[in-house]
Coordinates of C-alpha atoms in Angstrom, one line a residue:
M300 CA 140.0 151.6 132.4
S301 CA 142.9 154.2 132.7
R302 CA 144.4 155.0 136.1
A303 CA 142.9 158.5 136.0
G304 CA 139.5 157.1 135.3
G305 CA 139.9 154.6 138.1
I306 CA 140.8 157.4 140.5
L307 CA 137.8 159.5 139.4
R308 CA 135.5 156.6 139.9
W309 CA 136.9 155.9 143.3
R310 CA 136.5 159.5 144.4
R311 CA 132.9 159.5 143.2
A312 CA 132.2 156.3 145.1
S313 CA 133.8 157.8 148.3
A314 CA 131.6 160.9 147.9
L315 CA 128.5 158.7 147.7
R316 CA 129.6 156.4 150.5
S317 CA 127.2 157.9 153.1
S318 CA 124.2 157.2 150.8
L319 CA 124.9 153.5 150.4
P320 CA 123.9 150.7 152.7
S321 CA 126.1 150.0 155.6
G322 CA 128.9 147.6 154.7
A323 CA 128.3 147.9 151.0
L324 CA 131.8 149.2 150.5
A325 CA 133.4 147.6 153.5
G326 CA 137.2 147.3 153.1
E327 CA 137.2 149.3 149.9
R328 CA 140.7 150.5 148.9
P329 CA 141.7 153.2 146.5
P330 CA 143.0 152.1 143.1
S331 CA 146.6 152.4 142.0
G332 CA 147.9 156.0 142.3
A333 CA 144.9 157.4 144.3
V334 CA 145.8 160.0 146.9
L335 CA 143.8 159.9 150.1
F336 CA 143.7 162.8 152.6
S337 CA 142.7 162.1 156.1
G338 CA 143.1 165.0 158.6
N339 CA 146.8 165.9 158.4
K340 CA 147.8 162.5 157.0
R341 CA 148.4 162.1 153.3
L342 CA 148.7 158.5 152.2
L343 CA 149.9 157.4 148.7
S344 CA 148.6 154.0 147.7
T345 CA 150.3 152.3 144.8
A346 CA 149.0 148.8 143.8
K347 CA 152.4 148.0 142.3
T348 CA 154.0 148.1 145.7
E349 CA 151.2 146.4 147.6
P350 CA 150.9 142.6 147.3
Q351 CA 147.2 141.7 147.3
I352 CA 146.7 138.4 149.2
C353 CA 143.5 136.6 149.8
I354 CA 142.8 133.9 152.4
V355 CA 139.8 131.6 152.2
G356 CA 138.7 130.6 155.7
S357 CA 138.6 132.6 158.9
G358 CA 139.5 129.8 161.4
P359 CA 142.9 129.6 163.2
A360 CA 144.7 128.6 160.0
G361 CA 143.4 131.6 158.1
F362 CA 144.0 134.1 160.9
Y363 CA 147.5 132.8 161.7
T364 CA 148.4 133.0 158.0
A365 CA 147.2 136.6 157.9
Q366 CA 149.0 137.5 161.1
H367 CA 152.4 136.3 159.8
L368 CA 151.9 138.0 156.4
L369 CA 151.0 141.3 157.9
K370 CA 153.8 141.2 160.4
H371 CA 156.5 140.3 157.9
H372 CA 155.5 142.4 154.9
K373 CA 154.7 146.0 155.8
L374 CA 152.8 146.7 152.6
A375 CA 150.8 143.4 152.2
Q376 CA 147.0 143.8 151.9
V377 CA 145.2 140.7 153.2
D378 CA 141.5 139.9 152.6
I379 CA 139.9 137.0 154.5
Y380 CA 136.8 135.3 153.0
E381 CA 134.4 133.2 155.1
K382 CA 131.3 131.4 154.0
L383 CA 129.5 132.2 157.3
P384 CA 128.6 135.7 158.5
V385 CA 130.8 135.1 161.6
P386 CA 134.5 134.5 161.9
F387 CA 136.9 132.2 163.9
G388 CA 135.9 128.7 162.6
L389 CA 136.6 125.9 165.0
V390 CA 137.5 128.3 167.8
R391 CA 133.9 129.3 167.8
F392 CA 132.3 126.1 166.6
G393 CA 134.7 123.3 167.7
V394 CA 136.2 124.3 171.1
A395 CA 134.1 122.9 173.9
P396 CA 131.9 125.5 175.7
D397 CA 133.6 124.7 179.0
H398 CA 137.0 125.6 177.6
P399 CA 136.8 129.4 177.5
E400 CA 140.5 129.8 178.0
V401 CA 141.2 128.2 174.6
K402 CA 138.9 130.7 173.0
N403 CA 141.1 133.6 174.2
V404 CA 143.0 133.3 171.0
I405 CA 140.0 135.2 169.4
N406 CA 141.4 138.4 171.0
T407 CA 144.6 137.9 168.9
F408 CA 142.6 137.3 165.8
T409 CA 140.5 140.4 166.4
Q410 CA 143.7 142.5 166.6
T411 CA 144.7 141.1 163.2
A412 CA 141.3 141.9 161.7
H413 CA 141.5 145.4 163.0
S414 CA 144.7 146.1 161.0
D415 CA 144.1 148.7 158.3
R416 CA 145.7 146.3 155.9
C417 CA 143.3 143.4 156.7
S418 CA 139.7 143.1 155.7
F419 CA 137.1 140.4 156.5
Y420 CA 134.4 139.4 154.1
G421 CA 131.9 137.0 155.6
N422 CA 128.8 135.4 154.0
V423 CA 130.9 134.6 150.9
T424 CA 131.1 131.0 149.8
V425 CA 134.3 130.5 147.7
G426 CA 133.6 127.9 144.9
K427 CA 130.0 129.1 144.6
D428 CA 129.6 132.9 145.1
V429 CA 133.1 133.5 143.6
T430 CA 135.4 130.9 142.0
V431 CA 139.1 130.3 143.0
E432 CA 140.1 131.3 139.4
E433 CA 138.3 134.6 139.8
L434 CA 140.2 135.2 143.1
Q435 CA 143.5 134.3 141.4
K436 CA 142.8 137.0 138.8
A437 CA 142.2 139.5 141.5
Y438 CA 145.0 138.6 143.9
H439 CA 148.8 138.0 143.7
A440 CA 148.4 135.0 146.0
V441 CA 145.4 132.9 147.2
V442 CA 145.7 130.9 150.4
L443 CA 143.1 128.1 151.0
S444 CA 142.6 127.7 154.8
Y445 CA 139.0 126.4 154.8
G446 CA 139.6 123.4 157.1
A447 CA 137.8 120.1 157.3
E448 CA 134.1 120.6 157.0
D449 CA 133.1 116.9 156.6
N450 CA 133.6 113.8 158.7
R451 CA 134.9 110.3 158.1
T452 CA 132.2 107.7 157.9
L453 CA 132.1 104.4 159.7
G454 CA 131.1 102.5 156.5
I455 CA 129.1 99.9 158.4
P456 CA 125.5 98.7 158.2
G457 CA 123.0 100.8 160.3
E458 CA 125.2 103.9 160.3
D459 CA 122.2 105.9 159.0
L460 CA 119.7 104.8 161.7
A461 CA 118.1 107.3 164.0
G462 CA 120.1 107.7 167.1
V463 CA 123.5 107.6 165.3
Y464 CA 125.3 110.9 164.9
T465 CA 128.7 112.1 164.0
A466 CA 130.6 113.8 166.8
R467 CA 131.2 116.7 164.4
A468 CA 127.4 117.3 164.0
F469 CA 126.9 116.9 167.8
V470 CA 129.7 119.4 168.6
G471 CA 128.3 121.7 166.0
W472 CA 124.8 121.5 167.5
Y473 CA 125.9 122.4 171.1
N474 CA 128.3 125.0 169.8
G475 CA 125.8 126.8 167.5
L476 CA 127.1 125.9 164.1
P477 CA 124.2 127.0 161.8
E478 CA 124.2 123.8 159.7
N479 CA 123.6 121.7 162.8
R480 CA 121.1 123.9 164.6
D481 CA 118.2 121.5 163.8
L482 CA 120.0 118.3 164.8
K483 CA 117.7 117.6 167.8
P484 CA 119.7 114.5 169.1
D485 CA 117.7 111.9 170.9
L486 CA 119.1 111.8 174.4
S487 CA 116.5 109.3 175.8
S488 CA 118.9 106.4 176.0
E489 CA 120.6 105.7 179.4
T490 CA 123.7 104.5 177.7
A491 CA 125.6 106.5 175.1
V492 CA 128.4 105.0 173.0
V493 CA 131.2 107.2 171.6
L494 CA 133.3 105.6 169.0
G495 CA 136.8 107.0 169.2
H496 CA 139.5 107.8 171.8
G497 CA 140.5 111.4 170.8
N498 CA 140.0 114.8 172.4
V499 CA 136.7 115.3 170.6
A500 CA 135.4 112.0 171.9
L501 CA 136.1 113.1 175.4
D502 CA 134.6 116.5 174.8
V503 CA 131.3 114.9 173.7
A504 CA 131.3 112.5 176.7
R505 CA 132.1 115.4 179.1
I506 CA 129.2 117.5 177.7
L507 CA 126.8 114.6 178.1
L508 CA 127.8 114.0 181.7
S509 CA 128.6 117.5 183.0
P510 CA 126.3 119.0 185.7
L511 CA 123.9 121.6 184.3
E512 CA 125.2 124.2 186.7
I513 CA 128.6 124.1 185.0
L514 CA 127.2 124.2 181.5
Q515 CA 124.8 127.1 182.3
K516 CA 127.8 129.4 182.8
T517 CA 129.2 128.6 179.3
D518 CA 128.3 129.8 175.8
I519 CA 126.6 126.5 175.0
T520 CA 123.5 127.1 173.0
E521 CA 120.1 127.5 174.6
D522 CA 118.6 124.6 172.7
A523 CA 121.5 122.3 173.7
L524 CA 121.1 123.3 177.3
T525 CA 117.4 122.6 177.3
A526 CA 117.9 119.2 175.7
L527 CA 120.7 118.2 178.1
A528 CA 118.5 119.2 181.0
R529 CA 116.0 116.5 179.9
S530 CA 118.7 114.0 179.0
K531 CA 118.4 110.4 180.3
V532 CA 122.1 109.6 179.6
K533 CA 123.7 108.1 182.7
R534 CA 126.6 106.1 181.2
V535 CA 129.0 106.9 178.4
C536 CA 131.2 104.2 176.9
L537 CA 134.1 105.4 174.8
I538 CA 135.3 102.6 172.4
G539 CA 138.6 102.4 170.6
R540 CA 140.0 99.9 168.0
R541 CA 143.4 99.8 169.7
G542 CA 144.8 99.8 173.2
P543 CA 145.7 102.2 176.1
L544 CA 149.1 103.0 174.5
Q545 CA 147.4 104.3 171.3
V546 CA 144.7 106.6 172.7
A547 CA 144.8 110.0 170.9
F548 CA 143.4 112.2 173.7
T549 CA 145.7 114.3 175.9
I550 CA 146.3 114.2 179.7
K551 CA 144.5 117.5 180.2
E552 CA 141.3 116.1 178.6
L553 CA 141.5 112.9 180.6
R554 CA 142.1 114.7 183.9
E555 CA 139.0 116.8 183.2
M556 CA 136.9 113.6 182.8
I557 CA 138.4 112.0 185.9
N558 CA 137.6 115.2 187.9
L559 CA 134.0 115.5 186.7
P560 CA 132.0 115.8 190.0
S561 CA 129.0 114.0 188.7
A562 CA 130.5 111.0 186.9
R563 CA 132.6 108.1 188.1
P564 CA 135.2 106.5 185.8
F565 CA 135.2 102.7 185.2
L566 CA 138.5 101.5 183.7
D567 CA 139.3 97.8 183.7
P568 CA 142.6 97.1 185.6
A569 CA 143.2 94.2 183.3
D570 CA 143.8 96.6 180.4
F571 CA 146.8 98.0 182.2
K572 CA 148.4 95.1 184.1
D573 CA 150.8 94.0 181.4
L574 CA 152.0 97.5 180.3
G575 CA 154.8 97.9 182.9
E576 CA 157.8 97.3 180.7
A577 CA 156.3 99.1 177.7
V578 CA 155.5 102.2 179.8
K579 CA 159.1 102.7 180.8
D580 CA 160.3 103.5 177.3
L581 CA 157.4 105.8 176.4
P582 CA 157.9 109.5 175.7
R583 CA 157.1 111.5 178.8
P584 CA 153.7 112.9 177.7
R585 CA 152.5 109.4 176.7
K586 CA 154.0 107.9 179.9
R587 CA 152.2 110.3 182.1
L588 CA 148.9 109.8 180.3
T589 CA 149.2 106.0 180.6
E590 CA 150.1 106.2 184.3
L591 CA 147.1 108.4 185.0
M592 CA 144.7 105.9 183.2
A593 CA 146.3 103.0 185.1
K594 CA 146.1 104.8 188.5
T595 CA 142.4 105.6 187.9
A596 CA 141.7 101.9 186.9
L597 CA 143.4 100.7 190.1
E598 CA 141.6 103.0 192.6
E599 CA 140.5 101.0 195.6
P600 CA 136.7 100.8 196.1
G601 CA 137.1 102.4 199.5
E602 CA 138.8 105.4 197.9
V603 CA 135.9 105.7 195.5
V604 CA 133.2 105.6 198.1
S605 CA 134.9 108.1 200.5
G606 CA 136.4 110.3 197.8
R607 CA 135.5 112.6 194.9
W608 CA 133.0 110.2 193.3
L609 CA 130.8 109.7 196.4
S610 CA 127.9 111.7 195.0
A611 CA 128.4 110.6 191.4
S612 CA 125.1 109.5 189.7
K613 CA 126.7 108.9 186.3
E614 CA 129.6 107.0 184.9
W615 CA 132.0 106.6 182.0
S616 CA 134.3 104.0 180.8
L617 CA 137.1 103.3 178.2
K618 CA 136.7 100.2 176.2
F619 CA 139.8 99.0 174.2
L620 CA 140.5 96.6 171.3
C621 CA 137.0 96.8 169.8
S622 CA 136.0 97.8 166.3
P623 CA 132.4 98.7 165.2
L624 CA 130.9 96.1 162.9
E625 CA 127.2 97.0 162.7
V626 CA 124.6 99.2 164.3
L627 CA 121.7 97.0 165.3
P628 CA 118.1 98.4 164.7
T629 CA 115.0 98.2 166.8
A630 CA 112.2 95.9 165.7
D631 CA 110.7 98.5 163.4
G632 CA 114.1 98.9 161.7
K633 CA 114.3 102.7 162.3
Q634 CA 116.1 103.3 165.5
A635 CA 119.5 102.2 166.8
R636 CA 119.3 99.8 169.8
A637 CA 122.8 98.5 170.0
I638 CA 126.2 98.3 168.3
R639 CA 128.0 95.1 167.4
L640 CA 131.7 95.2 168.0
A641 CA 134.5 93.0 166.7
A642 CA 137.2 92.2 169.2
T643 CA 140.7 93.1 168.0
R644 CA 144.3 92.4 168.8
L645 CA 147.3 94.5 168.0
E646 CA 150.0 93.7 165.5
G647 CA 153.1 95.8 166.0
S648 CA 153.6 98.3 168.8
G649 CA 153.4 102.0 169.7
D650 CA 151.6 104.5 167.5
T651 CA 152.0 102.3 164.4
A652 CA 150.3 99.2 165.9
K653 CA 147.4 97.9 163.8
A654 CA 144.1 96.5 165.1
V655 CA 143.3 93.1 163.6
P656 CA 140.0 91.3 164.2
T657 CA 140.1 88.1 166.3
G658 CA 136.8 86.7 165.2
D659 CA 135.0 87.4 168.4
T660 CA 132.1 89.8 168.7
E661 CA 130.2 91.7 171.4
D662 CA 127.0 93.7 171.4
V663 CA 126.7 96.9 173.5
M664 CA 123.1 98.1 174.0
S665 CA 122.7 101.8 173.3
G666 CA 120.2 104.0 171.5
L667 CA 122.7 106.9 171.2
I668 CA 125.8 106.3 169.2
L669 CA 128.3 109.1 168.4
S670 CA 131.0 108.5 165.9
S671 CA 134.2 110.4 166.6
I672 CA 136.7 108.9 164.2
G673 CA 138.0 112.1 162.5
Y674 CA 137.2 115.0 160.3
R675 CA 137.7 115.3 156.5
S676 CA 138.4 118.1 154.1
L677 CA 136.4 118.4 150.8
P678 CA 137.4 119.8 147.5
I679 CA 136.5 123.5 147.2
D680 CA 136.6 124.1 143.5
P681 CA 137.3 122.1 140.3
A682 CA 140.3 124.3 139.6
V683 CA 142.1 123.3 142.8
P684 CA 144.0 119.9 142.9
F685 CA 142.7 117.6 145.6
D686 CA 143.8 114.2 147.0
P687 CA 140.5 112.5 147.9
K688 CA 142.3 109.5 149.6
R689 CA 144.2 111.7 152.0
G690 CA 141.6 114.5 152.1
V691 CA 144.2 117.2 151.5
I692 CA 145.3 119.6 148.8
P693 CA 148.6 118.3 147.4
N694 CA 151.3 120.8 148.4
Q695 CA 154.9 121.4 149.3
S696 CA 155.4 123.8 152.2
G697 CA 151.9 125.1 151.5
R698 CA 152.5 125.7 147.8
V699 CA 149.8 123.9 145.9
L700 CA 151.4 121.5 143.4
G701 CA 151.0 122.6 139.8
A702 CA 149.2 125.8 140.7
P703 CA 151.5 128.8 141.0
G704 CA 150.1 131.6 143.2
L705 CA 147.8 129.1 145.1
Y706 CA 148.7 128.0 148.6
C707 CA 147.1 126.1 151.5
S708 CA 147.4 126.0 155.3
G709 CA 145.8 124.2 158.3
W710 CA 143.9 121.0 158.1
V711 CA 143.3 121.1 154.3
K712 CA 147.1 121.2 154.0
R713 CA 148.2 118.5 156.4
G714 CA 145.0 116.7 157.4
P715 CA 142.8 117.1 160.5
T716 CA 145.4 116.6 163.2
G717 CA 147.0 118.5 166.0
V718 CA 145.9 121.4 168.3
I719 CA 145.8 125.1 167.7
I720 CA 149.5 125.7 168.2
T721 CA 150.1 123.0 165.5
T722 CA 148.0 125.0 163.1
M723 CA 149.8 128.2 164.1
N724 CA 153.2 126.8 163.1
D725 CA 151.8 125.2 160.0
S726 CA 150.2 128.5 158.9
F727 CA 153.3 130.5 159.6
D728 CA 155.1 128.0 157.3
T729 CA 152.7 128.6 154.5
A730 CA 152.8 132.4 155.0
Q731 CA 156.6 132.2 154.8
S732 CA 156.3 130.4 151.4
V733 CA 154.1 133.2 150.1
L734 CA 156.6 135.9 151.3
E735 CA 159.5 134.0 149.7
D736 CA 157.7 133.8 146.4
L737 CA 156.8 137.5 146.5
Q738 CA 160.5 138.2 147.1
S739 CA 161.8 135.8 144.4
G740 CA 159.5 136.9 141.7
A741 CA 157.8 133.5 141.5
L742 CA 154.4 135.4 141.6
D743 CA 153.2 138.0 139.1
F744 CA 154.2 140.7 141.5
P745 CA 154.7 143.7 141.3
D746 CA 152.1 143.7 138.5
A747 CA 149.0 145.5 139.7
K748 CA 146.1 143.5 141.0
E749 CA 142.8 145.0 142.2
G750 CA 142.1 142.7 145.1
F751 CA 138.6 143.1 146.5
G752 CA 137.9 145.9 144.1
S753 CA 137.3 143.4 141.3
V754 CA 135.7 140.7 143.6
R755 CA 133.2 143.2 144.8
S756 CA 131.7 143.7 141.4
I757 CA 131.4 140.0 140.9
L758 CA 129.6 139.6 144.3
Q759 CA 127.3 142.5 143.5
S760 CA 126.4 141.0 140.1
R761 CA 125.5 137.7 141.9
R762 CA 123.5 139.6 144.7
I763 CA 125.9 138.5 147.4
R764 CA 126.2 140.9 150.3
P765 CA 129.6 140.5 152.1
V766 CA 129.7 140.9 155.9
S767 CA 132.5 143.1 157.2
F768 CA 134.3 142.7 160.5
S769 CA 132.5 145.7 162.0
D770 CA 129.2 143.9 161.0
W771 CA 130.4 140.9 162.9
E772 CA 131.1 143.1 165.9
K773 CA 127.4 144.1 165.9
I774 CA 126.5 140.3 166.0
D775 CA 129.0 139.8 168.7
A776 CA 127.6 142.7 170.8
A777 CA 124.1 141.3 170.5
E778 CA 125.2 137.8 171.5
V779 CA 127.0 139.1 174.6
A780 CA 124.0 141.2 175.6
R781 CA 121.6 138.2 175.3
G782 CA 124.1 136.1 177.2
K783 CA 124.3 138.6 180.0
L784 CA 120.5 138.3 180.5
A785 CA 120.9 134.5 181.0
G786 CA 124.1 134.7 183.1
K787 CA 126.3 133.4 180.3
P788 CA 129.3 134.8 178.4
R789 CA 127.1 135.0 175.2
E790 CA 124.0 133.5 173.7
K791 CA 125.0 132.5 170.2
I792 CA 122.8 133.4 167.3
V793 CA 122.5 130.2 165.2
D794 CA 120.5 131.3 162.2
P795 CA 122.5 133.2 159.5
K796 CA 119.3 135.0 158.4
E797 CA 118.9 136.4 161.9
M798 CA 122.5 137.5 161.8
L799 CA 122.1 139.4 158.6
E800 CA 118.8 141.0 159.8
L801 CA 120.6 142.1 162.9
I802 CA 123.3 143.9 160.9
G803 CA 120.7 145.8 159.0
P804 CA 120.5 147.0 155.4

């Protein structure tokens, strides 16, 4: 189509905008050479001077990548695609409900989404509704920031028994992730076992043991709150393959567990008695963490009785040097009743120490077993290189190897490690690679690309209705209104169909 024809079609579409369904043309931009009059402002848009960049995934990696691109290239047009109708990824669905301060980053992401050079398209599954190759034809650069949507498996007998859950699914359930809304975990066991010594493991334990009056003031889902009110869990045992010097949780998370008013910690002093010399040479964060564990383990009984745990009706413990061997079933073979552990010893020292079985075993009785041994990314599209062993897209500084114009950021780039600030720095690094390639001519820029203009027609032909950021703000307002009635910050809507109905036609 000629440029003149494109401009005419765009003007006609603009004239008809009011007669189309809300959001049908969300984020539409004029084609190359179109002149747009708005009040006294006259804007000239020329595709040849506007790099069209697409980001797949609207979690921290996606938004931080967009933020850096928009800040450092004053003409860049950035479109963010998300498979769910709602944005923010793990900030919404991974951060614990009793950590509202961590979710404040959503305010920054919202500012980014409100930029007139940024558009959000939710309810679009890349790799299914539109392929990566189709995106590459429409954009100068495509950045894959879709995170780690799977979990590592234990690979042991009994892992599929009722009563065994991944921490990822459990966290998704209490945080309102649509795919986990029907989990219905069985909380009838008095003892819960959490396999793993990371922050997610402590999050899961804390939610299981927290007083209801604390959780009732958070954005935890209504179903989760109802289930936890009926929970019989009194003890949580967190089990790790290695020792105290190798735990992956942070001191902040540990301190929160220690300060839980309803649960007393049980740490074995024997686990810490021979660490004196090793602790001296540790980096300061690791040293402080280890000293806090040791101090907690060595609390005198009198201090416990007269102090903060006087009214504690629940308890939690850290168990070291144990590796899961098998989940043991009940007599009917359907439900978990215990987990068999292999005792381990360490070979080497520090973070690189390896756990080696000693030959001894131990059974821990529990009908609720939660595996928190890590997340895992999945391949998104056959056209994208993927390393299944490492669970990442092979890349150098975010540039996908062997695929010019394709980039990655976040967990799918480096693996599921680190905190939000780690992801921020990682995403800025990828965004910088995109900017360098735009400047150097490594991309087919400044050749014209249509961006969402061409993707929209693909989605319409496949009957996919993208959700705009303003659509999301309708969902957000409804959630906040429902939460207000219950005395909560929000009541999350967990069914995508209900979300789309709320937006309207």
